[in-house]
mmCIF file of C-alpha atoms in Angstrom:
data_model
loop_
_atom_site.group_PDB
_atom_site.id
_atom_site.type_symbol
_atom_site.label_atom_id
_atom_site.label_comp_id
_atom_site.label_asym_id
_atom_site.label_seq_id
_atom_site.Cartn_x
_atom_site.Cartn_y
_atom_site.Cartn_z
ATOM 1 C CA UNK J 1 -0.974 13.669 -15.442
ATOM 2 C CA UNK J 2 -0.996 10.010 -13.347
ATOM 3 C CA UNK J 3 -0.028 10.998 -9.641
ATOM 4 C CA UNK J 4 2.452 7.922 -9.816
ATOM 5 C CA UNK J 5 4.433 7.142 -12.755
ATOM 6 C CA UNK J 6 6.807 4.237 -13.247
ATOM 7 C CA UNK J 7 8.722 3.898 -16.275
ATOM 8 C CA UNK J 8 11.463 1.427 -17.396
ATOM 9 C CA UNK J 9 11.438 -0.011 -13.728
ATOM 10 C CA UNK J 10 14.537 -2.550 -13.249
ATOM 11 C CA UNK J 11 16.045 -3.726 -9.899
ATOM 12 C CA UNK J 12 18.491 -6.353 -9.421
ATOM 13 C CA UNK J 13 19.754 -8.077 -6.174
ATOM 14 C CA UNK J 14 22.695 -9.257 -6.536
ATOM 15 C CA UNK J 15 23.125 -11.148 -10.183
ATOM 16 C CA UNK J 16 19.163 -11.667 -10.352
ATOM 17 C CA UNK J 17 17.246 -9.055 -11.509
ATOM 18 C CA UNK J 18 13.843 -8.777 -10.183
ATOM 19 C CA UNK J 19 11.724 -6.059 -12.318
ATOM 20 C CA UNK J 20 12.774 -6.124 -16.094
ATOM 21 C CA UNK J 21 12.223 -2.495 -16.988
ATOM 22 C CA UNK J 22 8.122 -2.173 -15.591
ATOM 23 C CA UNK J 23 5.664 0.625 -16.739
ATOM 24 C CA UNK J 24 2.712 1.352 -14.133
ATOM 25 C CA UNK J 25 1.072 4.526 -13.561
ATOM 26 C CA UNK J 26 -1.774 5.175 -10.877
ATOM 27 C CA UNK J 27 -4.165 8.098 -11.241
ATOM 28 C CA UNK J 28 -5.209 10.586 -8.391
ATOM 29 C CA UNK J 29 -7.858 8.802 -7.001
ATOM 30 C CA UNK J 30 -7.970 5.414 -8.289
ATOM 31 C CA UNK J 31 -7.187 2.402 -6.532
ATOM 32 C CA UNK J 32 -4.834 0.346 -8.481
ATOM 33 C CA UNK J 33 -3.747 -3.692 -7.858
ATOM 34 C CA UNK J 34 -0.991 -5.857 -8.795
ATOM 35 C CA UNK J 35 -1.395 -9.291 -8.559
ATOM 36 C CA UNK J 36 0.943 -11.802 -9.283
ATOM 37 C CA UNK J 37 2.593 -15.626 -8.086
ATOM 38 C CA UNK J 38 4.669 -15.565 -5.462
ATOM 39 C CA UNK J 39 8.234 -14.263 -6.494
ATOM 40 C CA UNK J 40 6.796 -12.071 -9.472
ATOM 41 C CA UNK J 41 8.083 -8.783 -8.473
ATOM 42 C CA UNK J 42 5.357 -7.468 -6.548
ATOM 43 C CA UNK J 43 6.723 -6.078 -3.016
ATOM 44 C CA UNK J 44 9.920 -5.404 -4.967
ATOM 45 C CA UNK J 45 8.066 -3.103 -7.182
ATOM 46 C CA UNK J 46 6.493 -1.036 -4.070
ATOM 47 C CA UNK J 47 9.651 -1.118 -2.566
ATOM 48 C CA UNK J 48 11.302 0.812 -5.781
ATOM 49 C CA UNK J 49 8.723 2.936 -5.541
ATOM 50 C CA UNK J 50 9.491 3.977 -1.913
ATOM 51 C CA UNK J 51 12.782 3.774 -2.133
ATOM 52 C CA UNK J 52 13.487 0.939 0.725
ATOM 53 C CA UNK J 53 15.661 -0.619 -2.609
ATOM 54 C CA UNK J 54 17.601 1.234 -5.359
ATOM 55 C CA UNK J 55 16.419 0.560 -8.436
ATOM 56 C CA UNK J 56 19.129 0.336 -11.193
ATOM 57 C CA UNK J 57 17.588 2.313 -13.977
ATOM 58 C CA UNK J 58 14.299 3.245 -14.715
ATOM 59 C CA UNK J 59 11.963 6.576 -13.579
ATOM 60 C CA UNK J 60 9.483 6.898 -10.822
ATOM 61 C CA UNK J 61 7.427 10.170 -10.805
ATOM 62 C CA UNK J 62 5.236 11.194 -8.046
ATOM 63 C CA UNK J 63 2.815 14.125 -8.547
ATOM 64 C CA UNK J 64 5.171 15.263 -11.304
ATOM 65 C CA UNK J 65 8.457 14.899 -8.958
ATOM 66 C CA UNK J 66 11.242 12.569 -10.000
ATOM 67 C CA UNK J 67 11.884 10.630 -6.601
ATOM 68 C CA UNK J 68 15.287 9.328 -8.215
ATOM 69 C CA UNK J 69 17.633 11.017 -5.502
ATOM 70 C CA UNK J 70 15.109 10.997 -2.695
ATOM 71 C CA UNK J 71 15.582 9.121 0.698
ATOM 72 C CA UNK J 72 12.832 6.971 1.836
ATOM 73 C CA UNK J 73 11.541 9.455 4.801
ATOM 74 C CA UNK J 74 11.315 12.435 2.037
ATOM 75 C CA UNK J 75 8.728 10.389 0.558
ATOM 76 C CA UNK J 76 6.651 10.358 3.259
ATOM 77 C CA UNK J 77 7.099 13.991 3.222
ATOM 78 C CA UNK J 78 5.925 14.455 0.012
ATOM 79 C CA UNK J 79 2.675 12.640 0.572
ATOM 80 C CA UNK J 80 3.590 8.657 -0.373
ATOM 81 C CA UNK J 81 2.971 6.056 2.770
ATOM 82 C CA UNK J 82 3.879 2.619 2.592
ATOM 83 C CA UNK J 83 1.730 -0.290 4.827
ATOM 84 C CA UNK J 84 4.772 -3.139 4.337
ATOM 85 C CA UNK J 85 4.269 -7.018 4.114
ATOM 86 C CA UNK J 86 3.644 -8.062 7.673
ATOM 87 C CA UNK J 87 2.795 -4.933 9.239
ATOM 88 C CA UNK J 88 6.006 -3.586 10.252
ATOM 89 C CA UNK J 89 4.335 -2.175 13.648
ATOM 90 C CA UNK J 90 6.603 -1.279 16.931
ATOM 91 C CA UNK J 91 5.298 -4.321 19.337
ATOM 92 C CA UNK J 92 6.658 -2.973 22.146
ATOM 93 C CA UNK J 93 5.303 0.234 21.727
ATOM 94 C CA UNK J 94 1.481 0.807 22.328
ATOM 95 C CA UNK J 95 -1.315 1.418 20.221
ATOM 96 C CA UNK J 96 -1.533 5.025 20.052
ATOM 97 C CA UNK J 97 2.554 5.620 20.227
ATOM 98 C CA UNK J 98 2.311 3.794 17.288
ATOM 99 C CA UNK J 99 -0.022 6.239 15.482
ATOM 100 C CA UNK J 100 1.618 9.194 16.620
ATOM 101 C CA UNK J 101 5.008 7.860 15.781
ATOM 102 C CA UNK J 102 4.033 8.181 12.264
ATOM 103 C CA UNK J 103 3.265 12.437 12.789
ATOM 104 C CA UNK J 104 7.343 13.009 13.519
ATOM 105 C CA UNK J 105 7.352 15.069 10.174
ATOM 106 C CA UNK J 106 4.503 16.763 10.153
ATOM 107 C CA UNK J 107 4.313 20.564 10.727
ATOM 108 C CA UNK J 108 0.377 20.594 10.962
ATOM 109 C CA UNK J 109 0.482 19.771 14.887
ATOM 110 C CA UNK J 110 -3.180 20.734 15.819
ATOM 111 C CA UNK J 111 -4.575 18.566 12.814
ATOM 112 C CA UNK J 112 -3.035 15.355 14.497
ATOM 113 C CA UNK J 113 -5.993 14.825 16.968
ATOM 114 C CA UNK J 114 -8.849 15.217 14.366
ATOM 115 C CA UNK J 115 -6.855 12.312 12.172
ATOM 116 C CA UNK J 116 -6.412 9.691 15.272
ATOM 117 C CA UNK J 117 -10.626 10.859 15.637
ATOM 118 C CA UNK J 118 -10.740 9.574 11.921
ATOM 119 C CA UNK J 119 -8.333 6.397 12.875
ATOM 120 C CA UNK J 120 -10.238 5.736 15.477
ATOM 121 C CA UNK J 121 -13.529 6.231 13.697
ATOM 122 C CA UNK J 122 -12.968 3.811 10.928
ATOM 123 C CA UNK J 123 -11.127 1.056 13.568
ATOM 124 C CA UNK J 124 -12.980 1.282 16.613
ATOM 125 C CA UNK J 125 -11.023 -1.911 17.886
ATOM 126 C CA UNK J 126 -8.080 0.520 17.950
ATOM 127 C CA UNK J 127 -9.546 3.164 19.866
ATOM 128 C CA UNK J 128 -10.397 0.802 22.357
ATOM 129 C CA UNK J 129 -6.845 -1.090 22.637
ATOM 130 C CA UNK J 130 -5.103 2.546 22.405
ATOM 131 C CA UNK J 131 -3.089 1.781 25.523
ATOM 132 C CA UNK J 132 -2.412 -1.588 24.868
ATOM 133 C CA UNK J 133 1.194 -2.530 23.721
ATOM 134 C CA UNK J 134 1.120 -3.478 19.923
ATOM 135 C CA UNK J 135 2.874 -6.918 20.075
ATOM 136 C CA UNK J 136 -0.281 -8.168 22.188
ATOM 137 C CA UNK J 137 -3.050 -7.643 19.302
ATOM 138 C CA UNK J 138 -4.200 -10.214 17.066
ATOM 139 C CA UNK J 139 -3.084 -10.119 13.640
ATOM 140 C CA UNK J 140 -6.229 -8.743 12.260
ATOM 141 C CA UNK J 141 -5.500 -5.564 15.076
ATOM 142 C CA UNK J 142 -2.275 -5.089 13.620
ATOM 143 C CA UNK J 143 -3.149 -4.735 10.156
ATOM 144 C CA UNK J 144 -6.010 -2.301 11.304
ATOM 145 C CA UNK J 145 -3.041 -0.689 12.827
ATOM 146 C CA UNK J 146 -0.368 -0.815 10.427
ATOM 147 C CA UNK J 147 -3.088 0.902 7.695
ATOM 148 C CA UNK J 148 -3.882 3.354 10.462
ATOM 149 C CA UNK J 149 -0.396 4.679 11.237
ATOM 150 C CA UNK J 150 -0.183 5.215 7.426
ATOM 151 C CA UNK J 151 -3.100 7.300 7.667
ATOM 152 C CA UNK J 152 -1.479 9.328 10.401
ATOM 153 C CA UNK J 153 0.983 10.971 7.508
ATOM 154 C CA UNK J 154 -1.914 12.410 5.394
ATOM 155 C CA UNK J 155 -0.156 10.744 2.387
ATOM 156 C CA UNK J 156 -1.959 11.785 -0.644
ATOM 157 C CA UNK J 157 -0.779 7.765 -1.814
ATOM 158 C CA UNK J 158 -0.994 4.721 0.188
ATOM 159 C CA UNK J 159 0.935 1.808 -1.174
ATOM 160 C CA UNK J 160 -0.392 -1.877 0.636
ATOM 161 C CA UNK J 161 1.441 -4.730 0.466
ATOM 162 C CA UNK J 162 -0.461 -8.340 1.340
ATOM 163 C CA UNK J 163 -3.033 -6.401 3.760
ATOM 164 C CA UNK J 164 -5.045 -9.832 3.924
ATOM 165 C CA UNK J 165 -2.779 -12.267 4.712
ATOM 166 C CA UNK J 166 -3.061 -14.169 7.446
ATOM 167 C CA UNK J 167 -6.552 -12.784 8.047
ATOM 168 C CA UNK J 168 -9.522 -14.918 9.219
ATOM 169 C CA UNK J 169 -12.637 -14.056 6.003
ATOM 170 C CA UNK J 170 -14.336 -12.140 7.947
ATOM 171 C CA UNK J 171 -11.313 -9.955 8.760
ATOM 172 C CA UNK J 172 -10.405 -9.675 5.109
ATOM 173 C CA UNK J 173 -13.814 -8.583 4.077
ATOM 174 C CA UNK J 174 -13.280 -5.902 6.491
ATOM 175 C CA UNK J 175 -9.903 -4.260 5.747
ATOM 176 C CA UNK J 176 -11.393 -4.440 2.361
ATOM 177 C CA UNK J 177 -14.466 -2.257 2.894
ATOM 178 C CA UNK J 178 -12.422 0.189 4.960
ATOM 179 C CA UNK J 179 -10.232 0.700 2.344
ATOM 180 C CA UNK J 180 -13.064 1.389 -0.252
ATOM 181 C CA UNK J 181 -13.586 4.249 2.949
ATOM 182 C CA UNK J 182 -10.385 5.593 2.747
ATOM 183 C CA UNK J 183 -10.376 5.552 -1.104
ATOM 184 C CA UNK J 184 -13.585 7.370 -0.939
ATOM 185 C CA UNK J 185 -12.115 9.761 1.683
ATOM 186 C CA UNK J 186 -9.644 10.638 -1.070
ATOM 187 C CA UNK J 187 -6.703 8.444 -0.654
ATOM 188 C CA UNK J 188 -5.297 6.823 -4.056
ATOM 189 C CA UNK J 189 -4.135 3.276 -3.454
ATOM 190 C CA UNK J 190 -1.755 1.220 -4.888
ATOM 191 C CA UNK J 191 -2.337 -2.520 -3.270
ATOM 192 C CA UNK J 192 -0.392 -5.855 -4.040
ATOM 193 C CA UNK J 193 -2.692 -8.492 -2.470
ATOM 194 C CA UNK J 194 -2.454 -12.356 -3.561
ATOM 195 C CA UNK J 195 -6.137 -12.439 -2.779
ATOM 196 C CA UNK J 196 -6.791 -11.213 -6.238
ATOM 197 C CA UNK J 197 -10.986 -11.919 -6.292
ATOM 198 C CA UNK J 198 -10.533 -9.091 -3.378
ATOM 199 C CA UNK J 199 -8.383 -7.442 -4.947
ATOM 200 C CA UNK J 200 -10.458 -7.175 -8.296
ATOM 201 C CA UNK J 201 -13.379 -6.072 -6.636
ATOM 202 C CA UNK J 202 -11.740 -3.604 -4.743
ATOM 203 C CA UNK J 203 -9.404 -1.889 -7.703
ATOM 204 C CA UNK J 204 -10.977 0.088 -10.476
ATOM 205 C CA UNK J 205 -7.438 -1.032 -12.854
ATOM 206 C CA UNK J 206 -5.059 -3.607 -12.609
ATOM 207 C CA UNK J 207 -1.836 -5.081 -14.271
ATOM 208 C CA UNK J 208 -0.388 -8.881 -13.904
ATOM 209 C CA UNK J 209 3.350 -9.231 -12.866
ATOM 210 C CA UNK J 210 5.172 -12.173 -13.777
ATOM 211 C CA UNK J 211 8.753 -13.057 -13.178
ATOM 212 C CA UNK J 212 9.548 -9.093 -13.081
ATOM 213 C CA UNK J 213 7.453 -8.600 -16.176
ATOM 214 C CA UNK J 214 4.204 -6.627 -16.837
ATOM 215 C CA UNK J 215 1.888 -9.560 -18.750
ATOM 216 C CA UNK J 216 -1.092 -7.700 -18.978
ATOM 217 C CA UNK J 217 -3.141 -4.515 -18.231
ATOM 218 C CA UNK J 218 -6.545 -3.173 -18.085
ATOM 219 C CA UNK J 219 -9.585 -2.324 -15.689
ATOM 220 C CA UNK J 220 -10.464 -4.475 -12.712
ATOM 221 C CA UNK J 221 -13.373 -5.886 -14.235
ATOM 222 C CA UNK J 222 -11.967 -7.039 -17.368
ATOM 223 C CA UNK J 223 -9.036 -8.684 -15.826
ATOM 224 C CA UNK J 224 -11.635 -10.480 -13.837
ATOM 225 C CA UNK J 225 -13.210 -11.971 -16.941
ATOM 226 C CA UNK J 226 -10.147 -12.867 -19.119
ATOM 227 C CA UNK J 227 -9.763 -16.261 -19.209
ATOM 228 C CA UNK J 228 -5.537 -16.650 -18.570
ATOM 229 C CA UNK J 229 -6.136 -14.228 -15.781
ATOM 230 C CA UNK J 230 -9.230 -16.583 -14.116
ATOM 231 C CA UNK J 231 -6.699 -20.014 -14.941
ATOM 232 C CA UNK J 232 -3.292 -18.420 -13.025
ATOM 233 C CA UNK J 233 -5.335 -16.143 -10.354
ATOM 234 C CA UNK J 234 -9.154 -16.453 -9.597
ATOM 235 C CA UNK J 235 -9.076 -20.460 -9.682
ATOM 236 C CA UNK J 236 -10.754 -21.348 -12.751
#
């Protein structure tokens, strides 16, 4: 059994509807992309999932559990953590109030320390700003931070929407490797990144959204090499 399963997906706003009835499973484990233009579905979808929109029909399954009826902060309850399009951080709080803002549900008190050591450990940049109010970090800091206070809920899923934009290379190419870390660690990830060489590299499967619709499917590495895929995405 997939630890996330999406079937028959569809969400409208208003009279447009945004998914068209989307399939997408993620295995325990894997890291899994969507890429896509602009517009193509992609934060909707991860929204759906985490129930920040209703979708209008359509299943989503997590570790066998229909999340149908389910408000958003059960979710996090159950394990699924969601790092949203432009970090979503509280600027005016700092650093680590941040972090431990994200531990509210957790009954596991004494286990909260050894994960900000483990936060801390793979963003050292954090550790050091700790006191600092959020709002004053550069934009690299607060993705670092926003990926961090998702770690804080021990979700067993980690869904990551655009974690490179905006980010200098040499910032990307480091969110990158720590998330191979926290994949390693045992965190399955489902990412929507326009970057999609990263994003390639990173995932072991992917699927192409377009205009609401799933276009194609397969593992990272032959979505890489197909030729439509290379034209749309990878520039060539």
């Amino acid at each position: 059994m997939s630890l996330l399963e999406v079937r028959g997906l569809r969400v409208r706003y208003g009279a447009i509807e945004a998914l068209h009835g989307i399939d997408l499973s993620v295995g325990e484990g894997e890291i899994v992309t969507l890429i896509g233009a602009n517009g193509a579905g992609k934060t909707t979808t991860l929204r759906a999932i985490s129930r920040l929109v209703a979708p209008r029909s359509g299943e989503v399954r997590f570790a066998g559990a229909d999340l149908a009826r389910l408000p958003a902060h059960r979710l996090v309850q159950l394990g699924i953590c969601h790092v949203p399009e432009g970090r979503g951080i509280f600027a005016n709080l700092t650093v680590l109030e941040n972090l431990l803002l994200a531990t509210y549900g957790r009954r596991d008190r004494p286990k909260v320390s050894q994960d900000l050591e483990r936060v801390f450990g793979l963003f050292p940049r954090l550790d050091e700003r700790k006191a600092q109010l959020a709002g004053t970090l550069s934009g690299g800091e607060q993705q670092m931070l926003a990926v961090g206070r998702a770690l804080m809920t021990r979700g067993r899923l980690m869904l990551l929407d655009e974690p490179s934009m905006g980010l200098a290379p040499v910032l990307v190419e480091e969110i990158f490797e720590t998330l191979a870390a926290i994949n390693r660690d045992g965190t399955t990830l489902l990412l929507v990144e326009q970057n999609a060489h990263q994003a390639l590299r990173l995932a072991h499967r992917g699927y192409v959204l377009e205009t609401g619709t799933i276009q194609a499917a397969a593992d990272a590495a032959t979505l890489a090499r197909d030729p439509e895929v290379r034209r749309a995405y990878l520039g060539g």
